[in-house]
Each structure stands twice: as structure tokens, then as C-alpha cells.
Short mmCIF file of C-alpha atoms in Angstrom, two decimals:
data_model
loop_
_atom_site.label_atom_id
_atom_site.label_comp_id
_atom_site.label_asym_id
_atom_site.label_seq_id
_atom_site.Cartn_x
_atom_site.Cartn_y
_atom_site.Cartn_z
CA UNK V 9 14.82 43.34 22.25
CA UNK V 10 13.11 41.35 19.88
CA UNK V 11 10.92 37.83 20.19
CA UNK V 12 13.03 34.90 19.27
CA UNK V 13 11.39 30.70 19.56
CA UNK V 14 12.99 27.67 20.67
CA UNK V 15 12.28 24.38 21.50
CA UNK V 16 10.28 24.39 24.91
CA UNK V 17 11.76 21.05 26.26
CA UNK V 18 13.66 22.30 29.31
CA UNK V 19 15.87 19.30 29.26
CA UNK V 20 16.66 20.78 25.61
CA UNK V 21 18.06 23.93 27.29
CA UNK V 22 20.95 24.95 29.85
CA UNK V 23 19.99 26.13 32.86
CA UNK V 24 19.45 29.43 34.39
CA UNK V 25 22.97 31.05 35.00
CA UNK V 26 21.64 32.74 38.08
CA UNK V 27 19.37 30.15 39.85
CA UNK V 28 20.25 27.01 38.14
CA UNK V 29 16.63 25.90 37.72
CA UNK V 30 15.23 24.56 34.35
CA UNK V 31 13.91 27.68 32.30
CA UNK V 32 10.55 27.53 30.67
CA UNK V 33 9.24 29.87 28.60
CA UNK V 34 9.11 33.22 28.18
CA UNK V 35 12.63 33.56 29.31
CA UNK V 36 15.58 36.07 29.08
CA UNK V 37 18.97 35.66 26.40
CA UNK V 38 21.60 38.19 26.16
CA UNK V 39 22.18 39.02 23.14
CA UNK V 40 25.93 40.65 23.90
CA UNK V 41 27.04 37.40 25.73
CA UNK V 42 28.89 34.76 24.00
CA UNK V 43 29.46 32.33 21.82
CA UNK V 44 27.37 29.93 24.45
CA UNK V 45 23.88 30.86 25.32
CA UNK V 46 23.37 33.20 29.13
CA UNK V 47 19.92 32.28 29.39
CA UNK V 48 17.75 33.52 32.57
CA UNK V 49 14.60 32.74 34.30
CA UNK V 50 12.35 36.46 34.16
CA UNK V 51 13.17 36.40 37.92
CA UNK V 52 16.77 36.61 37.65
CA UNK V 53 16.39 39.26 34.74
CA UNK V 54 13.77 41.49 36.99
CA UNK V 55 16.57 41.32 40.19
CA UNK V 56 19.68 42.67 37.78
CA UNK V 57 21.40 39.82 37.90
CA UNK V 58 25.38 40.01 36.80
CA UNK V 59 28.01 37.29 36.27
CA UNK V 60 31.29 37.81 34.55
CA UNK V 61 31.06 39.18 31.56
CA UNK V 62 27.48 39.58 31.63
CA UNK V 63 25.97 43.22 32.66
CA UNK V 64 22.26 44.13 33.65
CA UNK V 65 21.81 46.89 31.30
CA UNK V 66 23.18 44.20 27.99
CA UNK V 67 20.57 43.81 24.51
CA UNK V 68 18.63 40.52 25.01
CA UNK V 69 16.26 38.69 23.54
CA UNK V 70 12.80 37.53 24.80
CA UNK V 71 12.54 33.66 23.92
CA UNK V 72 9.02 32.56 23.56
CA UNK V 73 6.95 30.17 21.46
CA UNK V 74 3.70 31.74 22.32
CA UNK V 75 3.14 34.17 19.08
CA UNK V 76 1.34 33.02 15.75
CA UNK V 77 3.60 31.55 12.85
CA UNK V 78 1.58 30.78 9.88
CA UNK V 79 -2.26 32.36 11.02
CA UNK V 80 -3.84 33.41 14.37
CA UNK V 81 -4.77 31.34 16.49
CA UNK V 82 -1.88 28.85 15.86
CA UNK V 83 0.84 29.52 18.30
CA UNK V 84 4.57 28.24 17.20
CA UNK V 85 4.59 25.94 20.45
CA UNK V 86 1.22 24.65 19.03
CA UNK V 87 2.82 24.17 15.48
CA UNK V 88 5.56 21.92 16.35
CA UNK V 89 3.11 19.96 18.38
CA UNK V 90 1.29 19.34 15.38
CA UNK V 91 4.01 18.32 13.62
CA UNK V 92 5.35 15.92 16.49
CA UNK V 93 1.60 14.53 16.55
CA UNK V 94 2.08 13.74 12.75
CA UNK V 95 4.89 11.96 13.09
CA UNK V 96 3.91 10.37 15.63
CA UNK V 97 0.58 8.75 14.99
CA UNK V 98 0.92 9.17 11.16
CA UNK V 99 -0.59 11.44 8.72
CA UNK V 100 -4.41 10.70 8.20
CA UNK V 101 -5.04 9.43 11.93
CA UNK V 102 -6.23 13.44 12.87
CA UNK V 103 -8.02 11.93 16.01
CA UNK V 104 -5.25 10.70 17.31
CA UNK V 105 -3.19 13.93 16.63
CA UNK V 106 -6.19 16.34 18.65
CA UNK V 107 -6.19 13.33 21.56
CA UNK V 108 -2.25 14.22 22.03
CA UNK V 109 -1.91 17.82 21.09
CA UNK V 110 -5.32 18.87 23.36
CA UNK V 111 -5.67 22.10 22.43
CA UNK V 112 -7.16 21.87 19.05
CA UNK V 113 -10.08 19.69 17.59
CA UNK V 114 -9.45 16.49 15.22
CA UNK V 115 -10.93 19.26 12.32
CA UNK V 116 -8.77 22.05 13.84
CA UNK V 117 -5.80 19.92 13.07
CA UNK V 118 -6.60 18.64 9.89
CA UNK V 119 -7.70 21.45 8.25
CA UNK V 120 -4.59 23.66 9.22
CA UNK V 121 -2.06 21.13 8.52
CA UNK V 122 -3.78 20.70 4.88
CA UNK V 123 -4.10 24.58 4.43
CA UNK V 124 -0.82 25.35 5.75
CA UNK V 125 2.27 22.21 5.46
CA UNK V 126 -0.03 20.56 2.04
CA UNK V 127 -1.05 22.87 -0.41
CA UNK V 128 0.76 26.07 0.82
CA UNK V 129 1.78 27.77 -2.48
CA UNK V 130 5.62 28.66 -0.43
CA UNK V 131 6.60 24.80 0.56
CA UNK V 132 5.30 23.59 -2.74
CA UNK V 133 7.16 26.19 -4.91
CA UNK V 134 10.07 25.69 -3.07
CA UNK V 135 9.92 21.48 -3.27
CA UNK V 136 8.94 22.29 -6.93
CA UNK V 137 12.15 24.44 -7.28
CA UNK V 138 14.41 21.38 -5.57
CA UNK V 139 13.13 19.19 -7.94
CA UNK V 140 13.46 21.09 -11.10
CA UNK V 141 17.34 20.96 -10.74
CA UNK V 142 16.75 16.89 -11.50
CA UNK V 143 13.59 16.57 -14.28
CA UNK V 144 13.24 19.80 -16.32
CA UNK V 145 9.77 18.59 -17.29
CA UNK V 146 7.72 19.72 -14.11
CA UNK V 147 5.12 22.15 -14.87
CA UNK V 148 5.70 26.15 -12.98
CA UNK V 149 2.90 25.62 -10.59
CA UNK V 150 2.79 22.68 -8.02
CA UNK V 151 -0.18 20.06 -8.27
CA UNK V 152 -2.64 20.63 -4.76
CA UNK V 153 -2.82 17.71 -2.70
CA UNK V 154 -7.09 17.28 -1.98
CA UNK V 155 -7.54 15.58 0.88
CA UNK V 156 -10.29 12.74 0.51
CA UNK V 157 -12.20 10.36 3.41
CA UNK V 158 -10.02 8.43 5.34
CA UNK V 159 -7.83 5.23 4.07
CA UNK V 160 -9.47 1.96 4.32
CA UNK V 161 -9.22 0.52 7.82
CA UNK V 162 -9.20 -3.36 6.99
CA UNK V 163 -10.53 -5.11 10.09
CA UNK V 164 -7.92 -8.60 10.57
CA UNK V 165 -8.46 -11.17 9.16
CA UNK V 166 -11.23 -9.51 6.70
CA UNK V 167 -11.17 -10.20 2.81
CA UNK V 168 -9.90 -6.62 2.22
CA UNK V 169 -7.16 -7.04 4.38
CA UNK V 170 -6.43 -10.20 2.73
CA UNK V 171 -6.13 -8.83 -0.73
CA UNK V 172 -3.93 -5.90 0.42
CA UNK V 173 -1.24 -8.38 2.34
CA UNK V 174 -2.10 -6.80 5.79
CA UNK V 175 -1.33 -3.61 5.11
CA UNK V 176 -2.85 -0.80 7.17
CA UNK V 177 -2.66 2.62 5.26
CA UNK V 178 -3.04 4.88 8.24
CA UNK V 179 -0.07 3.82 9.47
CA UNK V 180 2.03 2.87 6.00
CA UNK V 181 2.61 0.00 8.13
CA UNK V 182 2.15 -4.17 7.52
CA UNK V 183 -0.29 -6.53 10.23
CA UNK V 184 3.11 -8.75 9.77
CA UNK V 185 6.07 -7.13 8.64
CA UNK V 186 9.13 -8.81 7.19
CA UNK V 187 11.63 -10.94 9.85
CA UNK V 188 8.54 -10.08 12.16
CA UNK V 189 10.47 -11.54 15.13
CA UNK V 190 13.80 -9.49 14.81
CA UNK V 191 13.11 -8.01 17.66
CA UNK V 192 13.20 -10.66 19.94
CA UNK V 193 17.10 -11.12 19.60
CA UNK V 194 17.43 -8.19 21.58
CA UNK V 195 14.36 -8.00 24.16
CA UNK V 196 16.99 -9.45 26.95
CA UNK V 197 20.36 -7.48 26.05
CA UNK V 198 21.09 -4.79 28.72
CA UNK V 199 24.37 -3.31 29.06
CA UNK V 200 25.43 -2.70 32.16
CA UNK V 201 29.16 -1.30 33.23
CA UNK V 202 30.71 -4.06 34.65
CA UNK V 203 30.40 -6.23 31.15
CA UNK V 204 33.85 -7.33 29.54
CA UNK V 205 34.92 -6.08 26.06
CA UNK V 206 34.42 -9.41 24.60
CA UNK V 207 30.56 -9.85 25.71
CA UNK V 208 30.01 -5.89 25.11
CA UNK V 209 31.76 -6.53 21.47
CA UNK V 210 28.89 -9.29 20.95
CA UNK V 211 26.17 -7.75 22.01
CA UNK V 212 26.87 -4.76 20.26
CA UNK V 213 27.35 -7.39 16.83
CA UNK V 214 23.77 -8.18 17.63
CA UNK V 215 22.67 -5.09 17.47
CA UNK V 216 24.66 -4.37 14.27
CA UNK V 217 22.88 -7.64 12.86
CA UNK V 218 19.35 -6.16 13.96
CA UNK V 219 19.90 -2.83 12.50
CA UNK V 220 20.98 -5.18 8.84
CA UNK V 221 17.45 -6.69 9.16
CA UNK V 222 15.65 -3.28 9.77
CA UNK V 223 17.54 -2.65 6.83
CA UNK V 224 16.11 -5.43 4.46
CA UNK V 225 12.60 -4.77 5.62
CA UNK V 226 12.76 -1.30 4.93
CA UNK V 227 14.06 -2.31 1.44
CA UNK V 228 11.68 -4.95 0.98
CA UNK V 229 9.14 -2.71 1.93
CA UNK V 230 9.66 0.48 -0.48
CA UNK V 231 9.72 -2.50 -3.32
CA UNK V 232 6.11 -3.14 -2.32
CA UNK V 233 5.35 0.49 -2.34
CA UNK V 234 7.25 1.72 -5.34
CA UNK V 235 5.99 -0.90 -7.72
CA UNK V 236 2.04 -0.87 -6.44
CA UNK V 237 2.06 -4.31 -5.26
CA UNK V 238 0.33 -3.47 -2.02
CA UNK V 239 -3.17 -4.39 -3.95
CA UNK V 240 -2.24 -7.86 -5.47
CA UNK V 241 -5.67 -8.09 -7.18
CA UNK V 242 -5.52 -4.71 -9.26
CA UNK V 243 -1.81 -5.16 -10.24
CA UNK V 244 -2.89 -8.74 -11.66
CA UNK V 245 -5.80 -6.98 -13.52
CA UNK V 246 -3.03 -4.29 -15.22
CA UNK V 247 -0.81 -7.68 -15.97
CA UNK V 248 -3.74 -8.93 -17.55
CA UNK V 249 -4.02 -5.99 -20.02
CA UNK V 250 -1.45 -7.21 -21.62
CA UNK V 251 -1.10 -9.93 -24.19
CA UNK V 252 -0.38 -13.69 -23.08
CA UNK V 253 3.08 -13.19 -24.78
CA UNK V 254 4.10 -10.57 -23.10
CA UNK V 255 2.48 -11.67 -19.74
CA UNK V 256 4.89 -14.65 -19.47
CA UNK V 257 7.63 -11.99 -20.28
CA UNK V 258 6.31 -10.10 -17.68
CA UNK V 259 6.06 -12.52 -15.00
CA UNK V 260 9.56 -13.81 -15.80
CA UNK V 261 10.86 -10.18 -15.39
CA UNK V 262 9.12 -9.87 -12.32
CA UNK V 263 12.18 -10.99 -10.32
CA UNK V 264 14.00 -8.26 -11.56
CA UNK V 265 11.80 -4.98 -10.69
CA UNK V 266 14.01 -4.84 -7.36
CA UNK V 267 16.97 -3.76 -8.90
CA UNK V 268 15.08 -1.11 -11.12
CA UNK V 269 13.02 1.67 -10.73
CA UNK V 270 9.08 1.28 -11.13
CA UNK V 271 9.45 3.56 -13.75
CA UNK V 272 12.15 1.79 -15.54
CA UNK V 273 10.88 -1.75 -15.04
CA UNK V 274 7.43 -0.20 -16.90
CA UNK V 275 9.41 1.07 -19.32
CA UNK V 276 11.07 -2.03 -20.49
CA UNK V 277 7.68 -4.22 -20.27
CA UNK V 278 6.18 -1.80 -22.39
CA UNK V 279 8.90 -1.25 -24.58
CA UNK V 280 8.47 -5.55 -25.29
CA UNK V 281 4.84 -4.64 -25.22
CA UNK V 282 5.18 -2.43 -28.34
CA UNK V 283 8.01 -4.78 -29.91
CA UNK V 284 4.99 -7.80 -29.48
CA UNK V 285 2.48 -5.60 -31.43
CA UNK V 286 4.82 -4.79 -34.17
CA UNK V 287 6.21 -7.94 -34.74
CA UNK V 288 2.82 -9.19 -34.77
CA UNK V 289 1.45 -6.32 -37.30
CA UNK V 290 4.53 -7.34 -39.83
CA UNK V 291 3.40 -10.97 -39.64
CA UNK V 292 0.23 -9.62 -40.57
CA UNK V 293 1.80 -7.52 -43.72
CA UNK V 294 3.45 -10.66 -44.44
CA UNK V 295 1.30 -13.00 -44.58
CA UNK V 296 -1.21 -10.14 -47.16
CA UNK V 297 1.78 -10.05 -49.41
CA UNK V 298 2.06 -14.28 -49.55
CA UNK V 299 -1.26 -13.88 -50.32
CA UNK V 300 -1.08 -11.73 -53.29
CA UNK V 301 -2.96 -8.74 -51.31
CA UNK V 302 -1.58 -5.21 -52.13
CA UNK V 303 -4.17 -3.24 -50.56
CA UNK V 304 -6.05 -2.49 -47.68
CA UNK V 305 -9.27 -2.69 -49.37
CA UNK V 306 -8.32 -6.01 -50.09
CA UNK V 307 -6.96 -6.72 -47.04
CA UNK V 308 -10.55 -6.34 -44.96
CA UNK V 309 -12.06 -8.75 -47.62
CA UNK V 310 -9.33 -11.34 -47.18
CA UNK V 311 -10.44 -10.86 -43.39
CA UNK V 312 -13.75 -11.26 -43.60
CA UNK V 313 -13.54 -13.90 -45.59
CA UNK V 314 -10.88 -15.87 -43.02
CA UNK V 315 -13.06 -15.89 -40.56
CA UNK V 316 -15.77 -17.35 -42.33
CA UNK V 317 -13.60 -20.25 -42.64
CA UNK V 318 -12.47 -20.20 -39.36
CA UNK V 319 -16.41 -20.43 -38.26
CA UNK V 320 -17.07 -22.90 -40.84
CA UNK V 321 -13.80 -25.15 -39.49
CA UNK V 322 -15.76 -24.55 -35.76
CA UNK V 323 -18.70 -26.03 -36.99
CA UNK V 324 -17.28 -28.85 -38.31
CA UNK V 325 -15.63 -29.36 -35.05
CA UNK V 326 -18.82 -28.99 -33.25
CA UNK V 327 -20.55 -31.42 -35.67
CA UNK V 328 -17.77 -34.08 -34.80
CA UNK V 329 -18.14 -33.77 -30.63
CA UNK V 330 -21.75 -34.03 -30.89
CA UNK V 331 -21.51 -37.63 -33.32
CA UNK V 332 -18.57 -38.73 -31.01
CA UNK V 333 -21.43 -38.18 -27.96
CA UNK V 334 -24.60 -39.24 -29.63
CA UNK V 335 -24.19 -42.13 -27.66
CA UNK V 336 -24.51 -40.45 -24.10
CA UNK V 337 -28.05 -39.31 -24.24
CA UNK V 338 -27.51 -37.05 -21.63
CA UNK V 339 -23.44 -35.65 -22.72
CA UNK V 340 -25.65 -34.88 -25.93
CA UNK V 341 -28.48 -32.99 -24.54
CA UNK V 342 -25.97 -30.82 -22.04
CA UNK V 343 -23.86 -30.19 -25.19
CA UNK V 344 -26.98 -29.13 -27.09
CA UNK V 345 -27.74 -26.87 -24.09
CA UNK V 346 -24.61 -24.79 -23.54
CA UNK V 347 -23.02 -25.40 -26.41
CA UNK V 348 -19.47 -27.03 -25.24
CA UNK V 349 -18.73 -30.18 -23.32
CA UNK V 350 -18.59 -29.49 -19.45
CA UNK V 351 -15.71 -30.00 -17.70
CA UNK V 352 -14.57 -33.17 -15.66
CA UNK V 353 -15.26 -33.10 -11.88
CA UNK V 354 -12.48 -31.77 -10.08
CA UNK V 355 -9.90 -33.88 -8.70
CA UNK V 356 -9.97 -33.12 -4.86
CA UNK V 357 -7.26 -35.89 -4.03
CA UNK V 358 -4.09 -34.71 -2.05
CA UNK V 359 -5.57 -31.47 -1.80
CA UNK V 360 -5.09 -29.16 0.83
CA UNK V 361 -8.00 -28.94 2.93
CA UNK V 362 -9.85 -31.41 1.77
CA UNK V 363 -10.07 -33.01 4.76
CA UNK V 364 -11.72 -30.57 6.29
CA UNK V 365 -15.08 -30.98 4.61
CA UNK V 366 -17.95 -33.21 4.77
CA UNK V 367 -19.38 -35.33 1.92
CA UNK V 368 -21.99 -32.74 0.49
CA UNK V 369 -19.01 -29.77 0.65
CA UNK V 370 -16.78 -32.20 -1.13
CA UNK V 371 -19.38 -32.75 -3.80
CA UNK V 372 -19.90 -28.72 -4.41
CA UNK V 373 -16.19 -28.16 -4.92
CA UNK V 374 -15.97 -31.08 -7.58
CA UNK V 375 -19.19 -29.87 -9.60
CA UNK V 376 -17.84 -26.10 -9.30
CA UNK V 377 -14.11 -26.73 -9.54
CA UNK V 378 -13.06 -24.94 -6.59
CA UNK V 379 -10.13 -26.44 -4.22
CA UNK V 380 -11.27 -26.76 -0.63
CA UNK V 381 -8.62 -24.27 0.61
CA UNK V 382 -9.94 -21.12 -1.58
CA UNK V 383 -13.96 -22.75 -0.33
CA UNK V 384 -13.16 -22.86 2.83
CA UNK V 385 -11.91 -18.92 2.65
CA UNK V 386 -15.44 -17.92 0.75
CA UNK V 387 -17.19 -19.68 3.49
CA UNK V 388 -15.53 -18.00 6.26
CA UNK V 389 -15.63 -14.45 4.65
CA UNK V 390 -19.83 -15.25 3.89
CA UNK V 391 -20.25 -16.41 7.58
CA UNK V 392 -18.32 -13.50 9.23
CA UNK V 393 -20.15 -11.14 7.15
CA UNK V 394 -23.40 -13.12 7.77
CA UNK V 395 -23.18 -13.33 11.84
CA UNK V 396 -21.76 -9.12 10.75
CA UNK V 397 -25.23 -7.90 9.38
CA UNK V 398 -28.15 -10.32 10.75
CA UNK V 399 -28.18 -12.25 6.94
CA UNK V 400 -26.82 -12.18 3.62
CA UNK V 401 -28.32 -11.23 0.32
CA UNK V 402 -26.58 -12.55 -2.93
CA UNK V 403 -25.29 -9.14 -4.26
CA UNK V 404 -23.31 -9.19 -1.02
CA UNK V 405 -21.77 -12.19 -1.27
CA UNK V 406 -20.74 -11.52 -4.89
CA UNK V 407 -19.58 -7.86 -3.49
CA UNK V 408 -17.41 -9.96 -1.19
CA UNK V 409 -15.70 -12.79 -2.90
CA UNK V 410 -14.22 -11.79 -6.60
CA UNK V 411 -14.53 -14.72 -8.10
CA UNK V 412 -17.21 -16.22 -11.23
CA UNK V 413 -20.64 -15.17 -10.43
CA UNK V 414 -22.07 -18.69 -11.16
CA UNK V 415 -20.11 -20.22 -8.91
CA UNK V 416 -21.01 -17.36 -6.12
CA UNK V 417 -24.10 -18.37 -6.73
CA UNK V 418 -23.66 -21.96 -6.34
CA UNK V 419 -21.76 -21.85 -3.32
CA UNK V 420 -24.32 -18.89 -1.84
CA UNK V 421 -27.04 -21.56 -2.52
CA UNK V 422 -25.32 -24.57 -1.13
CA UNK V 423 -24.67 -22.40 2.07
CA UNK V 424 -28.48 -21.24 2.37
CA UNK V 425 -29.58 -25.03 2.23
CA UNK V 426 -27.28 -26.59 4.71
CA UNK V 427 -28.36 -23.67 6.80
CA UNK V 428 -24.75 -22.03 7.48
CA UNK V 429 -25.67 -18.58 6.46
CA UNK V 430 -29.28 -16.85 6.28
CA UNK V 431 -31.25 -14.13 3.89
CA UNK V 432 -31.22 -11.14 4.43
#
């Protein structure tokens, strides 16, 4: 006799041979009786019952899920539970997983599944040992996985979940995912028995066709995930790292990151990266040896002095703007102030959007050079956040829309005076 688990479902299980009603747990299986299961309800067993082959006084084997697995306390019913919540409402959503399971707290379940399917020192030596048969570089002892707070939980239509495409990272899921409507192709197939082969042949092509599209978003999807494009902002600010050379090379190559790794499509922009720099370091050698310099020593004075010319050939440039305005008094006394001639007013016409604002609104997005589709997103984002906490205070708003500071300010300003937002 010894204590053997199975899945509880009864619907998973045949019946019992002497009663014929579904078995649930703890149950009787010979262990003489063969090759298909003899299962029993404990009544049948505690009556004797015979059939066939099958003898009273045969081995069996208790079947049970109600005994502790991986630490007391934790039955194994209660284990695959957890592991059905998991999958079910995603890893992360712990709430969710103690609402379904029942038996065990939203800590309960988070804390055991980290101690116990995370950082267990068996699973990860094992998943380490899978792995080593591919990359021979992995270190002997597997990296811990710490849990931290909770993933962001963008609410729609918020700046955050703006900038990360509608993505919700509790559920590694999109707001709006690719073909978002495939599923409406087959919301009114049913199959019934009495359809011919020709109209069962096409629905089932329709369903062939929607699996093809679950298909493409899945691909489309592990793109996003693989390469880190997920937060558009921060993978512009690693684009912008490097130099404008290789930036055009980069966005050119851009198209081509779905047929490569991440890894590999790094690896070649970097690789240009590093050809850039070098090529760029011999024109600098060259250009020391045109100019009769044969050491470095030399070679920081030849600097120096190039960019005193290059400051001198600035000034003279300077000197010219400000004769070529000395006669617009007040061109000249804004270029005395800042340095540089301002910029034209902005162009609003055929713009989209531009309709959309008054006179005064028009005016701000000429003087700050902001189209009236990106203004009319600040505004919303300041107002919702405004009508959010009772006011807004300037650090907020500059907190909330990543753009030039001066500008945040102008347009916070602009908003305070016509009276659409308030101080906080």
C-alpha cells in the first residue's frame, strides 16, 4: 500500500468499477490489475468487492492529493491549484490567484510560489543544467529571481500607458492587440451535424485562417518583447547614445531586427558602432600626419590650438548676424540677450488639429513651436491629472509630459491664465 496523487477532476478519471459513480479522492487502485486502471470508491473497497480478474485480498494503492509536496502546510491538491491560478490570472496578479484558490492568502501564495517554483536551488540547477548543453558560458550557480513591487498598472488612456503602446505587464498582454478584430470572423460559426462537407470544409478554412492570424500576432508580439520596444521612449534614449552616423544606420536597419535575434541585431549595430569610431580615429591620425604632427604631445597642442580658431571663426560669425540685424532694434537686443537669433513662428497651416484651438492656443503653439496635435495631448494629460489631485504644481506637470522644460513652463502658464487647470 503506498500513497500515490492524481489529478482530482473526476471527469479526468474512469469510474468506479463497482458502483459506476465518479470517484473523488481518497480512493482505492489495484495495484495487481492491469494494464487499465480498477479504480474504486472506499465503499466498494470496504464491502470486498470482486470483478474478473480482480480479487479482494490484491496490493493497491491509496490515491490521494491531500499530503504535503514541497513544505507543510501545502497540500499537492493545493499546489496544482496554485499553479492553475498562475496560469490563469498571470504571474504577479497574487490577489487574483488567493480570490480563486481560497484557501491561502494573496501573501500565502506569493511567498510560496517565490520560495518554492522561483528561486528553488533544484528547478534552477536543473534549467541551468538544460541550458548548459547550448551556451557553455553560464556560471555553476543559477542567478535568484527577487521579487520587487508590483508592475506598473497604466490606467487607459494615461501618459504612461501611452508611452508603453498599451501594454499591461500583469498580464504580458496589449489594451489593443494586433488584427484586434480576428475574432469576430468566427463569433457566429457553429457546427452542427447536419452541415454538408462543402460548408463544414469552409468553416473549418476559417478557422485555419484565424489560427494564421493568432499566429502573426504572437510573432509580432515576441518582436516587441525580444527587442525592448515595449518602452518607445527609453529605446529612443539608447538610439540616441549613439552617434548621428550610426543612428541613421540604425534606423535604416531597424526593418530588419525581425528576422534576427535581439542579440544579433545589437551585435551588428555595434559592430558599425565600433567600425564609425575607428574610421573616425584614423581620419584623425591622418589628418596629424598631413599636418606634419608625429606626436601626441604635439597632437594636444595642434588641438588646442584648432579650436581657438574654430571660436575665433564663431565670433566672426556672430559679429556678422548682429551688423546684418543692427537694423531691427529689437532682432538686435534679443540677439544680444540669448545670444542666437530665435526661431521663426511655427507654421500651424494644414496641421493636424489645428482646428481645434482657439486664437490665444494657436498663438502659444507658434511662439513655442509645438504642433496642435502633441498640445492638445499635454493639455489633456495636465487636465486629467489636474481634475486627479484637486490642482497642479509645475514639478508635476514637468513629471508628466517629457518634453523641454521651458516650454512646460510656457504651456503650464498659459493653462493657469485661461483658467483650465489650477495650483496646487
Amino acid at each position: 500500500m503506498k500513497n500515490v496523487s492524481i489529478p482530482d477532476d473526476p471527469f479526468d478519471k474512469p469510474p468506479c468499477r463497482g458502483c459506476s459513480s465518479y470517484l473523488t479522492e481518497p480512493y482505492i487502485k489495484c495495484a495487481e490489475c492491469g494494464p487499465s486502471p480498477f479504480l474504486l470508491c472506499l465503499q466498494c473497497f470496504t464491502r470486498g468487492f470482486e470483478y474478473k480478474k480482480h480479487e479482494s485480498d490484491h496490493k493497491y494503492e491509496i490515491m490521494t492529493s491531500d499530503f504535503p509536496v514541497l513544505e507543510p502546510g501545502w497540500t499537492a491538491q493545493e499546489e496544482m491549484a496554485l499553479l492553475e491560478a498562475v496560469m490563469d490570472c498571470g504571474f504577479g496578479n497574487w490577489l487574483d490567484v488567493a480570490y480563486q484558490m481560497r484557501t491561502k492568502t494573496k501573501e500565502e501564495c506569493e511567498s510560496h510560489y517565490m520560495k518554492n517554483f522561483i528561486n528553488n536551488p533544484l528547478f534552477s540547477s536543473t534549467l541551468l543544467s538544460l541550458r548548459k548543453t547550448k551556451d557553455s558560458r553560464f556560471a555553476e550557480g543559477a542567478i535568484p529571481f527577487k521579487p520587487t513591487d508590483d508592475p506598473p498598472r497604466p490606467t487607459f488612456d494615461s501618459v504612461l500607458s501611452r508611452d508603453m503602446a498599451g501594454y499591461m505587464p500583469a498580464r504580458a498582454d496589449f489594451m489593443e492587440e494586433f488584427d484586434n478584430y480576428a475574432e469576430w470572423d468566427l463569433k457566429d460559426i457553429d457546427f452542427v451535424d447536419d452541415d454538408s462537407d462543402i460548408l463544414r470544409a469552409l468553416k473549418l478554412s476559417v478557422v485555419d485562417i484565424y489560427h494564421s492570424r493568432l499566429k502573426e500576432r504572437q510573432r509580432r508580439k515576441k518582436i516587441i518583447r525580444d527587442h525592448g520596444l515595449i518602452n518607445l521612449r527609453k529605446f529612443q534614449m539608447l538610439e540616441r547614445c549613439y552617434p548621428k552616423e550610426v543612428q541613421e544606420l540604425y534606423d535604416v536597419m531597424r526593418r530588419f531586427a525581425r528576422v534576427v535575434g535581439p542579440i544579433e541585431h545589437d551585435k551588428f549595430i555595434e559592430s558599425h558602432a565600433l567600425e564609425f569610431e575607428l574610421r573616425r580615429e584614423i581620419h584623425r591620425l591622418q589628418e596629424y600626419r598631413k599636418a606634419g604632427i608625429k606626436s601626441f604631445c604635439s597632437a594636444k597642442v595642434y588641438e588646442r590650438a584648432k579650436r581657438m580658431r574654430e571660436d575665433e571663426q564663431r565670433k566672426r560669425t556672430m559679429l556678422c548676424d548682429v551688423l546684418q540685424y543692427i537694423q531691427d532694434g529689437r532682432a538686435c537686443q534679443q540677439w544680444l540677450t540669448t545670444g542666437r537669433r530665435s526661431a521663426p513662428p511655427l507654421n500651424l497651416t494644414g496641421l493636424p488639429g489645428t482646428e481645434k484651438l482657439n486664437e490665444r492656443e494657436k498663438e502659444l503653439c507658434q511662439v513655442v513651436r509645438l504642433v496642435p496635435g502633441a498640445y492638445l495631448e499635454y493639455k489633456q494629460a495636465l487636465l486629467n491629472e489636474c481634475r486627479r489631485q484637486g490642482g497642479l504644481r509645475l514639478a508635476q506637470a514637468r513629471a508628466l509630459i517629457k518634453i523641454d522644460v521651458n516650454k512646460t513652463r510656457k504651456i503650464y502658464d498659459f493653462l493657469i491664465k485661461e483658467g483650465y487647470i489650477t495650483k496646487a
